[in-house]
PDB file of C-alpha atoms in Angstrom:
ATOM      1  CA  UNK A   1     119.784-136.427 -48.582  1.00  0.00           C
ATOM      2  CA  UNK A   2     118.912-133.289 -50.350  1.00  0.00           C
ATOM      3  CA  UNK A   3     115.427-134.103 -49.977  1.00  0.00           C
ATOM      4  CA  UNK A   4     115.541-133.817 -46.511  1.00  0.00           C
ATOM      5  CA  UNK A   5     117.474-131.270 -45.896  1.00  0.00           C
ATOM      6  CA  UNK A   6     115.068-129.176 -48.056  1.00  0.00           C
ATOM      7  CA  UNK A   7     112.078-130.799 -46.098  1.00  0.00           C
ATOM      8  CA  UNK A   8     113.443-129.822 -42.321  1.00  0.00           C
ATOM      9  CA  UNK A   9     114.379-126.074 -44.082  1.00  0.00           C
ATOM     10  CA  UNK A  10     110.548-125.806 -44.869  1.00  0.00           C
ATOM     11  CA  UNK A  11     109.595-127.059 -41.719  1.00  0.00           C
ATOM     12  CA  UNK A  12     111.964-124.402 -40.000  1.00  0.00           C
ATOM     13  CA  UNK A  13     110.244-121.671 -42.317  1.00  0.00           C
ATOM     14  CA  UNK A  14     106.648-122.455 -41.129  1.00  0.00           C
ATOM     15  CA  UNK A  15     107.605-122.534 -37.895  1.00  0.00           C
ATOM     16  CA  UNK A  16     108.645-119.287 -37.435  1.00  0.00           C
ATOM     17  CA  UNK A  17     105.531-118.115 -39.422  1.00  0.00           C
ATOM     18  CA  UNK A  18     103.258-116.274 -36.762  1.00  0.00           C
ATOM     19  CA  UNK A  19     100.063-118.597 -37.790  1.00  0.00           C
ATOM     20  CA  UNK A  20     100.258-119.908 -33.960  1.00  0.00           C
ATOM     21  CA  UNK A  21     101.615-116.862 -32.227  1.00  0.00           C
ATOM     22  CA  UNK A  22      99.096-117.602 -29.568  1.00  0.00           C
ATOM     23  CA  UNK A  23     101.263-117.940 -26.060  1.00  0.00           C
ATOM     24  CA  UNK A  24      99.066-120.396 -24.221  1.00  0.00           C
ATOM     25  CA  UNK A  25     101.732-122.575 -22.715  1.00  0.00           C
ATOM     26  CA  UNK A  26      99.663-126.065 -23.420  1.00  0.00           C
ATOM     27  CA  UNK A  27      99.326-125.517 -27.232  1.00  0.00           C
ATOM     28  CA  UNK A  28     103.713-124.117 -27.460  1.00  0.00           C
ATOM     29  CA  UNK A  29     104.271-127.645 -25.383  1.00  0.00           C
ATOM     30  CA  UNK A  30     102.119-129.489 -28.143  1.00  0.00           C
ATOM     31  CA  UNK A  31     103.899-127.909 -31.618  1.00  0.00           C
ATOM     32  CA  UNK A  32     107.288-128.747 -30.082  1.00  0.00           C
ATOM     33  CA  UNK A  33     106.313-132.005 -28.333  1.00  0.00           C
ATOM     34  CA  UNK A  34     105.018-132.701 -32.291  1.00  0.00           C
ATOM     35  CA  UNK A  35     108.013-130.897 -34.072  1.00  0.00           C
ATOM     36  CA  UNK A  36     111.113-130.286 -31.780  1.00  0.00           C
ATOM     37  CA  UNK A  37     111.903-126.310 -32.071  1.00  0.00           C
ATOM     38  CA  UNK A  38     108.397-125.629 -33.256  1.00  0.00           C
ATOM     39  CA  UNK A  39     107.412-123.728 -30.157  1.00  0.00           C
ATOM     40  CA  UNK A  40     110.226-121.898 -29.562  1.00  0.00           C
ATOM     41  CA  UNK A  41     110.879-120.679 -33.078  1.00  0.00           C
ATOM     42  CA  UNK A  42     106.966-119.477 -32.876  1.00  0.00           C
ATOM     43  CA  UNK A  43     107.974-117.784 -29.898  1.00  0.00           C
ATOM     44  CA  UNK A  44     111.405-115.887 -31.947  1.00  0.00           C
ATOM     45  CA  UNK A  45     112.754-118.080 -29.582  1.00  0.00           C
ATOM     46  CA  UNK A  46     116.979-119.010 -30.787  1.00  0.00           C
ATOM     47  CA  UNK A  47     116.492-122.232 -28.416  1.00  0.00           C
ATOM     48  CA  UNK A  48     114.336-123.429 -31.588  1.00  0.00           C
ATOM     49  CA  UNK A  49     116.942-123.935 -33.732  1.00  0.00           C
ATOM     50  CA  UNK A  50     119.373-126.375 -31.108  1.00  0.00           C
ATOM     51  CA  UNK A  51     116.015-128.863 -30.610  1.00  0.00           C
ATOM     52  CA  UNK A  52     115.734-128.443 -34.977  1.00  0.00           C
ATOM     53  CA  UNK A  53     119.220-129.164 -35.666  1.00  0.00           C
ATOM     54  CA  UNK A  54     119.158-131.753 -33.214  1.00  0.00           C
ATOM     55  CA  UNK A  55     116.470-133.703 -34.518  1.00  0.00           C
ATOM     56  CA  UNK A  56     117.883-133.589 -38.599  1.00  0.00           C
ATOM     57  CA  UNK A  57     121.414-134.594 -36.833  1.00  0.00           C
ATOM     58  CA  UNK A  58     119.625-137.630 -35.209  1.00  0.00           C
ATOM     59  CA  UNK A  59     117.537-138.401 -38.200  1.00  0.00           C
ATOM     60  CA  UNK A  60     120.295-138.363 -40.610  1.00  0.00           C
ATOM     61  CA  UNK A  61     122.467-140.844 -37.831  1.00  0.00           C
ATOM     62  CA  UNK A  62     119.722-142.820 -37.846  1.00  0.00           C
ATOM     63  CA  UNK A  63     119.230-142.922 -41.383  1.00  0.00           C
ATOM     64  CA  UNK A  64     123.293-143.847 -42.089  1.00  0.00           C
ATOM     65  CA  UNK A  65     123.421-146.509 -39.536  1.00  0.00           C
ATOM     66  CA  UNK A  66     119.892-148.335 -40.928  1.00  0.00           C
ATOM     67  CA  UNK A  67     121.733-147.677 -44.368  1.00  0.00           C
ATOM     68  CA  UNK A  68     125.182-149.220 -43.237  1.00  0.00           C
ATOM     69  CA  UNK A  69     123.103-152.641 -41.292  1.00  0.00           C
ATOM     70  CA  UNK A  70     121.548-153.307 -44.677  1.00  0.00           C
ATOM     71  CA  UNK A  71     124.753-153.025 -46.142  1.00  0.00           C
ATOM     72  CA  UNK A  72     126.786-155.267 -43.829  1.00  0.00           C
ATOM     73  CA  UNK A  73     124.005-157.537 -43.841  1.00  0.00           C
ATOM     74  CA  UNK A  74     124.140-158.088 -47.696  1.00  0.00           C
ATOM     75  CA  UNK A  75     128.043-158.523 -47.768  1.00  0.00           C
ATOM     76  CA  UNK A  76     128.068-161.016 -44.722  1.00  0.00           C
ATOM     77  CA  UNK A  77     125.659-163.447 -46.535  1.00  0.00           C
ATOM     78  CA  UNK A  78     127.214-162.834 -49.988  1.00  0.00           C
ATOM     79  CA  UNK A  79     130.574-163.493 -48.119  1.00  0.00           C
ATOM     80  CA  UNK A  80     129.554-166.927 -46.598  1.00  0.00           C
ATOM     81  CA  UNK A  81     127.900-167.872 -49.571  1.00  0.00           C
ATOM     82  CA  UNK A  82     131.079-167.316 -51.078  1.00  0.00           C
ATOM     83  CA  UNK A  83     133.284-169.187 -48.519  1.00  0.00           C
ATOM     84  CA  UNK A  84     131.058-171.181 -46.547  1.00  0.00           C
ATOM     85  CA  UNK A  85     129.330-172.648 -49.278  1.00  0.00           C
ATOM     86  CA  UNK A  86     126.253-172.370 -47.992  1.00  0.00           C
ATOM     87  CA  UNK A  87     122.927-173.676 -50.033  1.00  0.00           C
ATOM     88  CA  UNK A  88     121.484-170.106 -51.990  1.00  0.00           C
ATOM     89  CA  UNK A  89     118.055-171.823 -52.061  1.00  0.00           C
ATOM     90  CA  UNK A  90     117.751-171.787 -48.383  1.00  0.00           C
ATOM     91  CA  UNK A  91     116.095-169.203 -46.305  1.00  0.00           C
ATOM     92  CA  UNK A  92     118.700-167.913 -43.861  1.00  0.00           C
ATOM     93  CA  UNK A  93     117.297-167.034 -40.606  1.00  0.00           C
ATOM     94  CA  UNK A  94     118.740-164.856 -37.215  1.00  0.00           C
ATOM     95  CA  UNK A  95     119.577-168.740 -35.882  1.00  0.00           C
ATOM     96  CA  UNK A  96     121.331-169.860 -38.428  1.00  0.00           C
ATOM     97  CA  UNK A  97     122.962-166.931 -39.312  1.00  0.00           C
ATOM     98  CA  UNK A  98     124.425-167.033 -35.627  1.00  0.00           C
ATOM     99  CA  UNK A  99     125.921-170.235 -35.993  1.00  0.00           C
ATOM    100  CA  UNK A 100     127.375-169.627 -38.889  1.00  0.00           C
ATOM    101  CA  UNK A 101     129.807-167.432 -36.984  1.00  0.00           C
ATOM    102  CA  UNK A 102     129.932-169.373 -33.972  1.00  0.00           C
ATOM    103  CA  UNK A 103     130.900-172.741 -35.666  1.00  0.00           C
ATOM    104  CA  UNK A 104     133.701-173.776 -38.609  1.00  0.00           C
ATOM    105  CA  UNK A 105     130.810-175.846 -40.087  1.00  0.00           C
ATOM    106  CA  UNK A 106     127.478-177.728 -39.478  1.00  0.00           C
ATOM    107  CA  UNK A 107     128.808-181.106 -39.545  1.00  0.00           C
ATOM    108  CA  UNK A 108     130.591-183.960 -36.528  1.00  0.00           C
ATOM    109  CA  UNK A 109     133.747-183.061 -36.513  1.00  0.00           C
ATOM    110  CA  UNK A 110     135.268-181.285 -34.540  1.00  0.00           C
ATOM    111  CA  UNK A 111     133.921-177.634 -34.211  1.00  0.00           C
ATOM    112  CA  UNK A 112     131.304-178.687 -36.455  1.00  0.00           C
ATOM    113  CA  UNK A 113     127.579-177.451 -34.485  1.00  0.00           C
ATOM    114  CA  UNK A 114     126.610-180.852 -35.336  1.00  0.00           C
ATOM    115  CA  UNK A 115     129.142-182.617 -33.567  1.00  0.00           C
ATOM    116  CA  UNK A 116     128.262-179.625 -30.230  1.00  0.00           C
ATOM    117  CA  UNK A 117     124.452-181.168 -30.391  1.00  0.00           C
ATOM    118  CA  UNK A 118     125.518-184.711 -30.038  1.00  0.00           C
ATOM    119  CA  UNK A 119     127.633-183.903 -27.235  1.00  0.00           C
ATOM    120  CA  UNK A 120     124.527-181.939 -25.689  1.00  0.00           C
ATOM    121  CA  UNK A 121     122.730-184.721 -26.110  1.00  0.00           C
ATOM    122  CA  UNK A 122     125.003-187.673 -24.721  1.00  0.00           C
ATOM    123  CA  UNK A 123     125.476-184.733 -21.663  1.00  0.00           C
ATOM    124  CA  UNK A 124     121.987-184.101 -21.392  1.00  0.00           C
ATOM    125  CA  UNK A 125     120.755-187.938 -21.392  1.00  0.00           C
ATOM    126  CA  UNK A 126     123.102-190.095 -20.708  1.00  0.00           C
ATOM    127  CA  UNK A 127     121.562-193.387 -20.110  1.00  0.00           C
ATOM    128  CA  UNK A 128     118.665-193.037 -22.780  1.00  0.00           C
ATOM    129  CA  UNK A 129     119.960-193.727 -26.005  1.00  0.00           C
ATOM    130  CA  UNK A 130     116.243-193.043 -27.612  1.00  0.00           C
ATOM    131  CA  UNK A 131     115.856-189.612 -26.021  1.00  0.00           C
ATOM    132  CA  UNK A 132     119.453-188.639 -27.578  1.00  0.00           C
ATOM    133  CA  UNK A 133     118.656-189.710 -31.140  1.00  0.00           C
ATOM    134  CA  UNK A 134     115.434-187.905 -30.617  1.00  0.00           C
ATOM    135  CA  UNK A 135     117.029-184.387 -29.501  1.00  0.00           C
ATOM    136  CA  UNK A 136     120.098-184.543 -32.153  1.00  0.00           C
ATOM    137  CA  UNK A 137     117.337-185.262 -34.858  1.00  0.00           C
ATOM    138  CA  UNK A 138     114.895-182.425 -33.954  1.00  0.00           C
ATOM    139  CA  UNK A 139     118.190-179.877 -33.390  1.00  0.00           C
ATOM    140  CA  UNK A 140     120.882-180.382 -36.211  1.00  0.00           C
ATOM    141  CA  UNK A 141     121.116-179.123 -39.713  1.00  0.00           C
ATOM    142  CA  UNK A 142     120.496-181.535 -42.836  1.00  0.00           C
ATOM    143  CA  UNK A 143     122.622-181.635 -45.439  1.00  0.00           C
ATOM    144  CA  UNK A 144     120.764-178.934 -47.232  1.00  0.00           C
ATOM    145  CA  UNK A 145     121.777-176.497 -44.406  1.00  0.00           C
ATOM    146  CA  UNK A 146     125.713-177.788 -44.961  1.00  0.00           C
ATOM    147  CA  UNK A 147     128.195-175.378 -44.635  1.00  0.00           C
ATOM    148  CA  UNK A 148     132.103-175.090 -44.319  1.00  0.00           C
ATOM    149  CA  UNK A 149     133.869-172.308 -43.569  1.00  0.00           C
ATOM    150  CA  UNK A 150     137.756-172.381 -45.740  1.00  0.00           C
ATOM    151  CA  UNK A 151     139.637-171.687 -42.484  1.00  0.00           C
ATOM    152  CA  UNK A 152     138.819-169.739 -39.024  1.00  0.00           C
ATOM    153  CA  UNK A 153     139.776-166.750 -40.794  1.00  0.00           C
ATOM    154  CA  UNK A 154     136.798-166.742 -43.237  1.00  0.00           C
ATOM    155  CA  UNK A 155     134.726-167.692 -40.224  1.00  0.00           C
ATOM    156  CA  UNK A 156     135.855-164.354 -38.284  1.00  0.00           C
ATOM    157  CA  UNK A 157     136.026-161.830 -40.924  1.00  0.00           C
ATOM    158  CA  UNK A 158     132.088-162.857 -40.915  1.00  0.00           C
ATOM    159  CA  UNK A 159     131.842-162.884 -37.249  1.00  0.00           C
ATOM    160  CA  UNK A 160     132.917-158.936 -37.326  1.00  0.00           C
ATOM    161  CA  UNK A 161     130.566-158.193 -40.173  1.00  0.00           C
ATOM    162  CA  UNK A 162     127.555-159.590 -38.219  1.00  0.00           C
ATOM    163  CA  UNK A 163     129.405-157.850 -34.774  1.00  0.00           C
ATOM    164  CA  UNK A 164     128.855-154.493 -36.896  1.00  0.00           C
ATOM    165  CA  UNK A 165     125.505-154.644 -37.705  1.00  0.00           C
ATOM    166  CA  UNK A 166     124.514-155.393 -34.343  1.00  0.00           C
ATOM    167  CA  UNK A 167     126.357-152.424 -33.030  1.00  0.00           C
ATOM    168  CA  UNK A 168     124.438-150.276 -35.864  1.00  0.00           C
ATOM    169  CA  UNK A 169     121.249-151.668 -33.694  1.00  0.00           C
ATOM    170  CA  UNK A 170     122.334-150.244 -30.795  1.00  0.00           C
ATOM    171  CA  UNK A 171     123.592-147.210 -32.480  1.00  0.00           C
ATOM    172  CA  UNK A 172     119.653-147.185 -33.619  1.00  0.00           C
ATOM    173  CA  UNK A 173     117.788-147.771 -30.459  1.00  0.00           C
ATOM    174  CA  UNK A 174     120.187-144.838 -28.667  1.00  0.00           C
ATOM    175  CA  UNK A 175     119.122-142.317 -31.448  1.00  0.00           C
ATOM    176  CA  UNK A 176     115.428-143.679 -31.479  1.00  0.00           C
ATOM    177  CA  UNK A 177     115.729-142.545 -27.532  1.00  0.00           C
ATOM    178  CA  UNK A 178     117.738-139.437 -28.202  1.00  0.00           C
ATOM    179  CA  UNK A 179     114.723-138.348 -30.804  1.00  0.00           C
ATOM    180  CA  UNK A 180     112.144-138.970 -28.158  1.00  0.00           C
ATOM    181  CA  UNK A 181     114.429-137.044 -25.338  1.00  0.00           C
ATOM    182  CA  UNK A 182     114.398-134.181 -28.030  1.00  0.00           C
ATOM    183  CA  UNK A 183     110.927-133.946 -27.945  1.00  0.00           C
ATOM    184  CA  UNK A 184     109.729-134.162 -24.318  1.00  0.00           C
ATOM    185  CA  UNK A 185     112.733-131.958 -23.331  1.00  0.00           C
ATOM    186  CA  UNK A 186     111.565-129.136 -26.484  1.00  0.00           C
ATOM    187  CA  UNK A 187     107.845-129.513 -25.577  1.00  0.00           C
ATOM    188  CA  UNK A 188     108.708-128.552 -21.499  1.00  0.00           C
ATOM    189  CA  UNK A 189     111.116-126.022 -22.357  1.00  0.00           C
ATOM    190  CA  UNK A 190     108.310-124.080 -24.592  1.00  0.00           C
ATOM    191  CA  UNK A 191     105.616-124.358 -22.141  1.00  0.00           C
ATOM    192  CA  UNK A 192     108.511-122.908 -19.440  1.00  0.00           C
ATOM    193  CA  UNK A 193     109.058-120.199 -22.133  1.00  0.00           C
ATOM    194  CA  UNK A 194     105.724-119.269 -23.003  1.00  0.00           C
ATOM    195  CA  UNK A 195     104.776-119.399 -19.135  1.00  0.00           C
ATOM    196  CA  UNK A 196     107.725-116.835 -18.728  1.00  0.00           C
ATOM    197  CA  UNK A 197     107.037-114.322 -21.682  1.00  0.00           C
ATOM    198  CA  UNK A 198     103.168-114.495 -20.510  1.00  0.00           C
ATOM    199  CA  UNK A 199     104.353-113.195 -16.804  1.00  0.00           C
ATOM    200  CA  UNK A 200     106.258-110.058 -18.680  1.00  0.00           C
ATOM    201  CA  UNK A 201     103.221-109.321 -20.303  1.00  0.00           C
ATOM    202  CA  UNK A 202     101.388-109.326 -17.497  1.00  0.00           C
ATOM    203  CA  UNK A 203     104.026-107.665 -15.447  1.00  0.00           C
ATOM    204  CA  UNK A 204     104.210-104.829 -18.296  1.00  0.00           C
ATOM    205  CA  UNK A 205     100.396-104.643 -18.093  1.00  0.00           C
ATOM    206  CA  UNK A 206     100.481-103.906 -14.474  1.00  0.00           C
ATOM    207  CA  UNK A 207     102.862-101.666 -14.553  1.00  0.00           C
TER     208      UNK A 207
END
């Protein structure tokens, strides 16, 4: 965190440096469509520092959320491994770690996502008994998939962790388009500022 606070202070530094205190509207658009703030600040524009702070706030969100979905997604597989009993030599995919929270267990009973693809398949072919065995064998979990969930309770205290983390997602992809607003909207309001200061100057001049 320190790190890169320091880093976007440095960045803030060089940007008000006059290295690039050449006004031509094109290149101000290109610092700040690069860096938000970058034009601006190189112009001793204040606007700089509201497209800067913007972009550290948005970076550091983004950087807490992607911290938090690894998080939830470590204690929602060590919590069904706990009380699901799920196999720890298995890979766990996106699918199956779906149905873990959408069924009690992957067996016939009832609730069981087992038992929900043999009813599929009686639905979905009901006079052809070969077709049936032939979709429940190619779609349910073998035994070394088995899991059981304690009680519904288990099952929905997982169901929330996995609800989390896909609202951290969608916390993600809003910042990811916030970051990209920050540019475009820092890069047109440079080349609007530089176009303006360069109309002073020659105003000034004429006068």
């Amino acid at each position: 965190m320190k790190k890169t606070i320091t880093f976007f202070v440095l960045i803030i530094l060089f940007m008000q440096s006059n290295i690039f205190a050449e006004l031509n509207p094109r290149t101000q658009a290109f610092k700040s469509a690069l860096i938000p703030g970058w034009g601006e600040l190189s112009m001793n524009q204040k606007t700089g520092y509201f497209f800067v702070g913007t972009e550290l706030f948005l970076w550091l969100a983004g950087f807490y959320f992607d911290q938090e979905i690894d998080l939830k997604d470590k204690a929602s597989k060590n919590y069904a491994y706990k009380y699901a009993h799920i196999n720890t030599d298995i890979k766990l995919t996106e699918e199956y770690l779906y149905h873990l929270k959408k069924y009690i267990s992957s067996g016939y009973e009832t609730g069981g996502y087992n038992a929900k693809i043999v009813e599929q398949a009686m639905a979905m072919f009901p006079d052809d008994p070969a077709a049936q065995t032939s979709f429940i064998e190619a779609n349910i979990y073998t035994d070394e998939y088995f899991w059981q969930w304690d009680n519904y309770d288990r099952k929905y205290d997982y169901a929330i962790m996995r609800k989390r983390m896909n609202q951290y997602e969608g916390y993600i992809k809003g910042i990811t388009c916030g970051i990209i607003a920050n540019h475009l909207f820092s890069a047109i309001n440079s080349m609007l500022t530089a176009n303006k200061i360069n109309k002073v100057k020659f105003s000034m001049e004429f006068d």
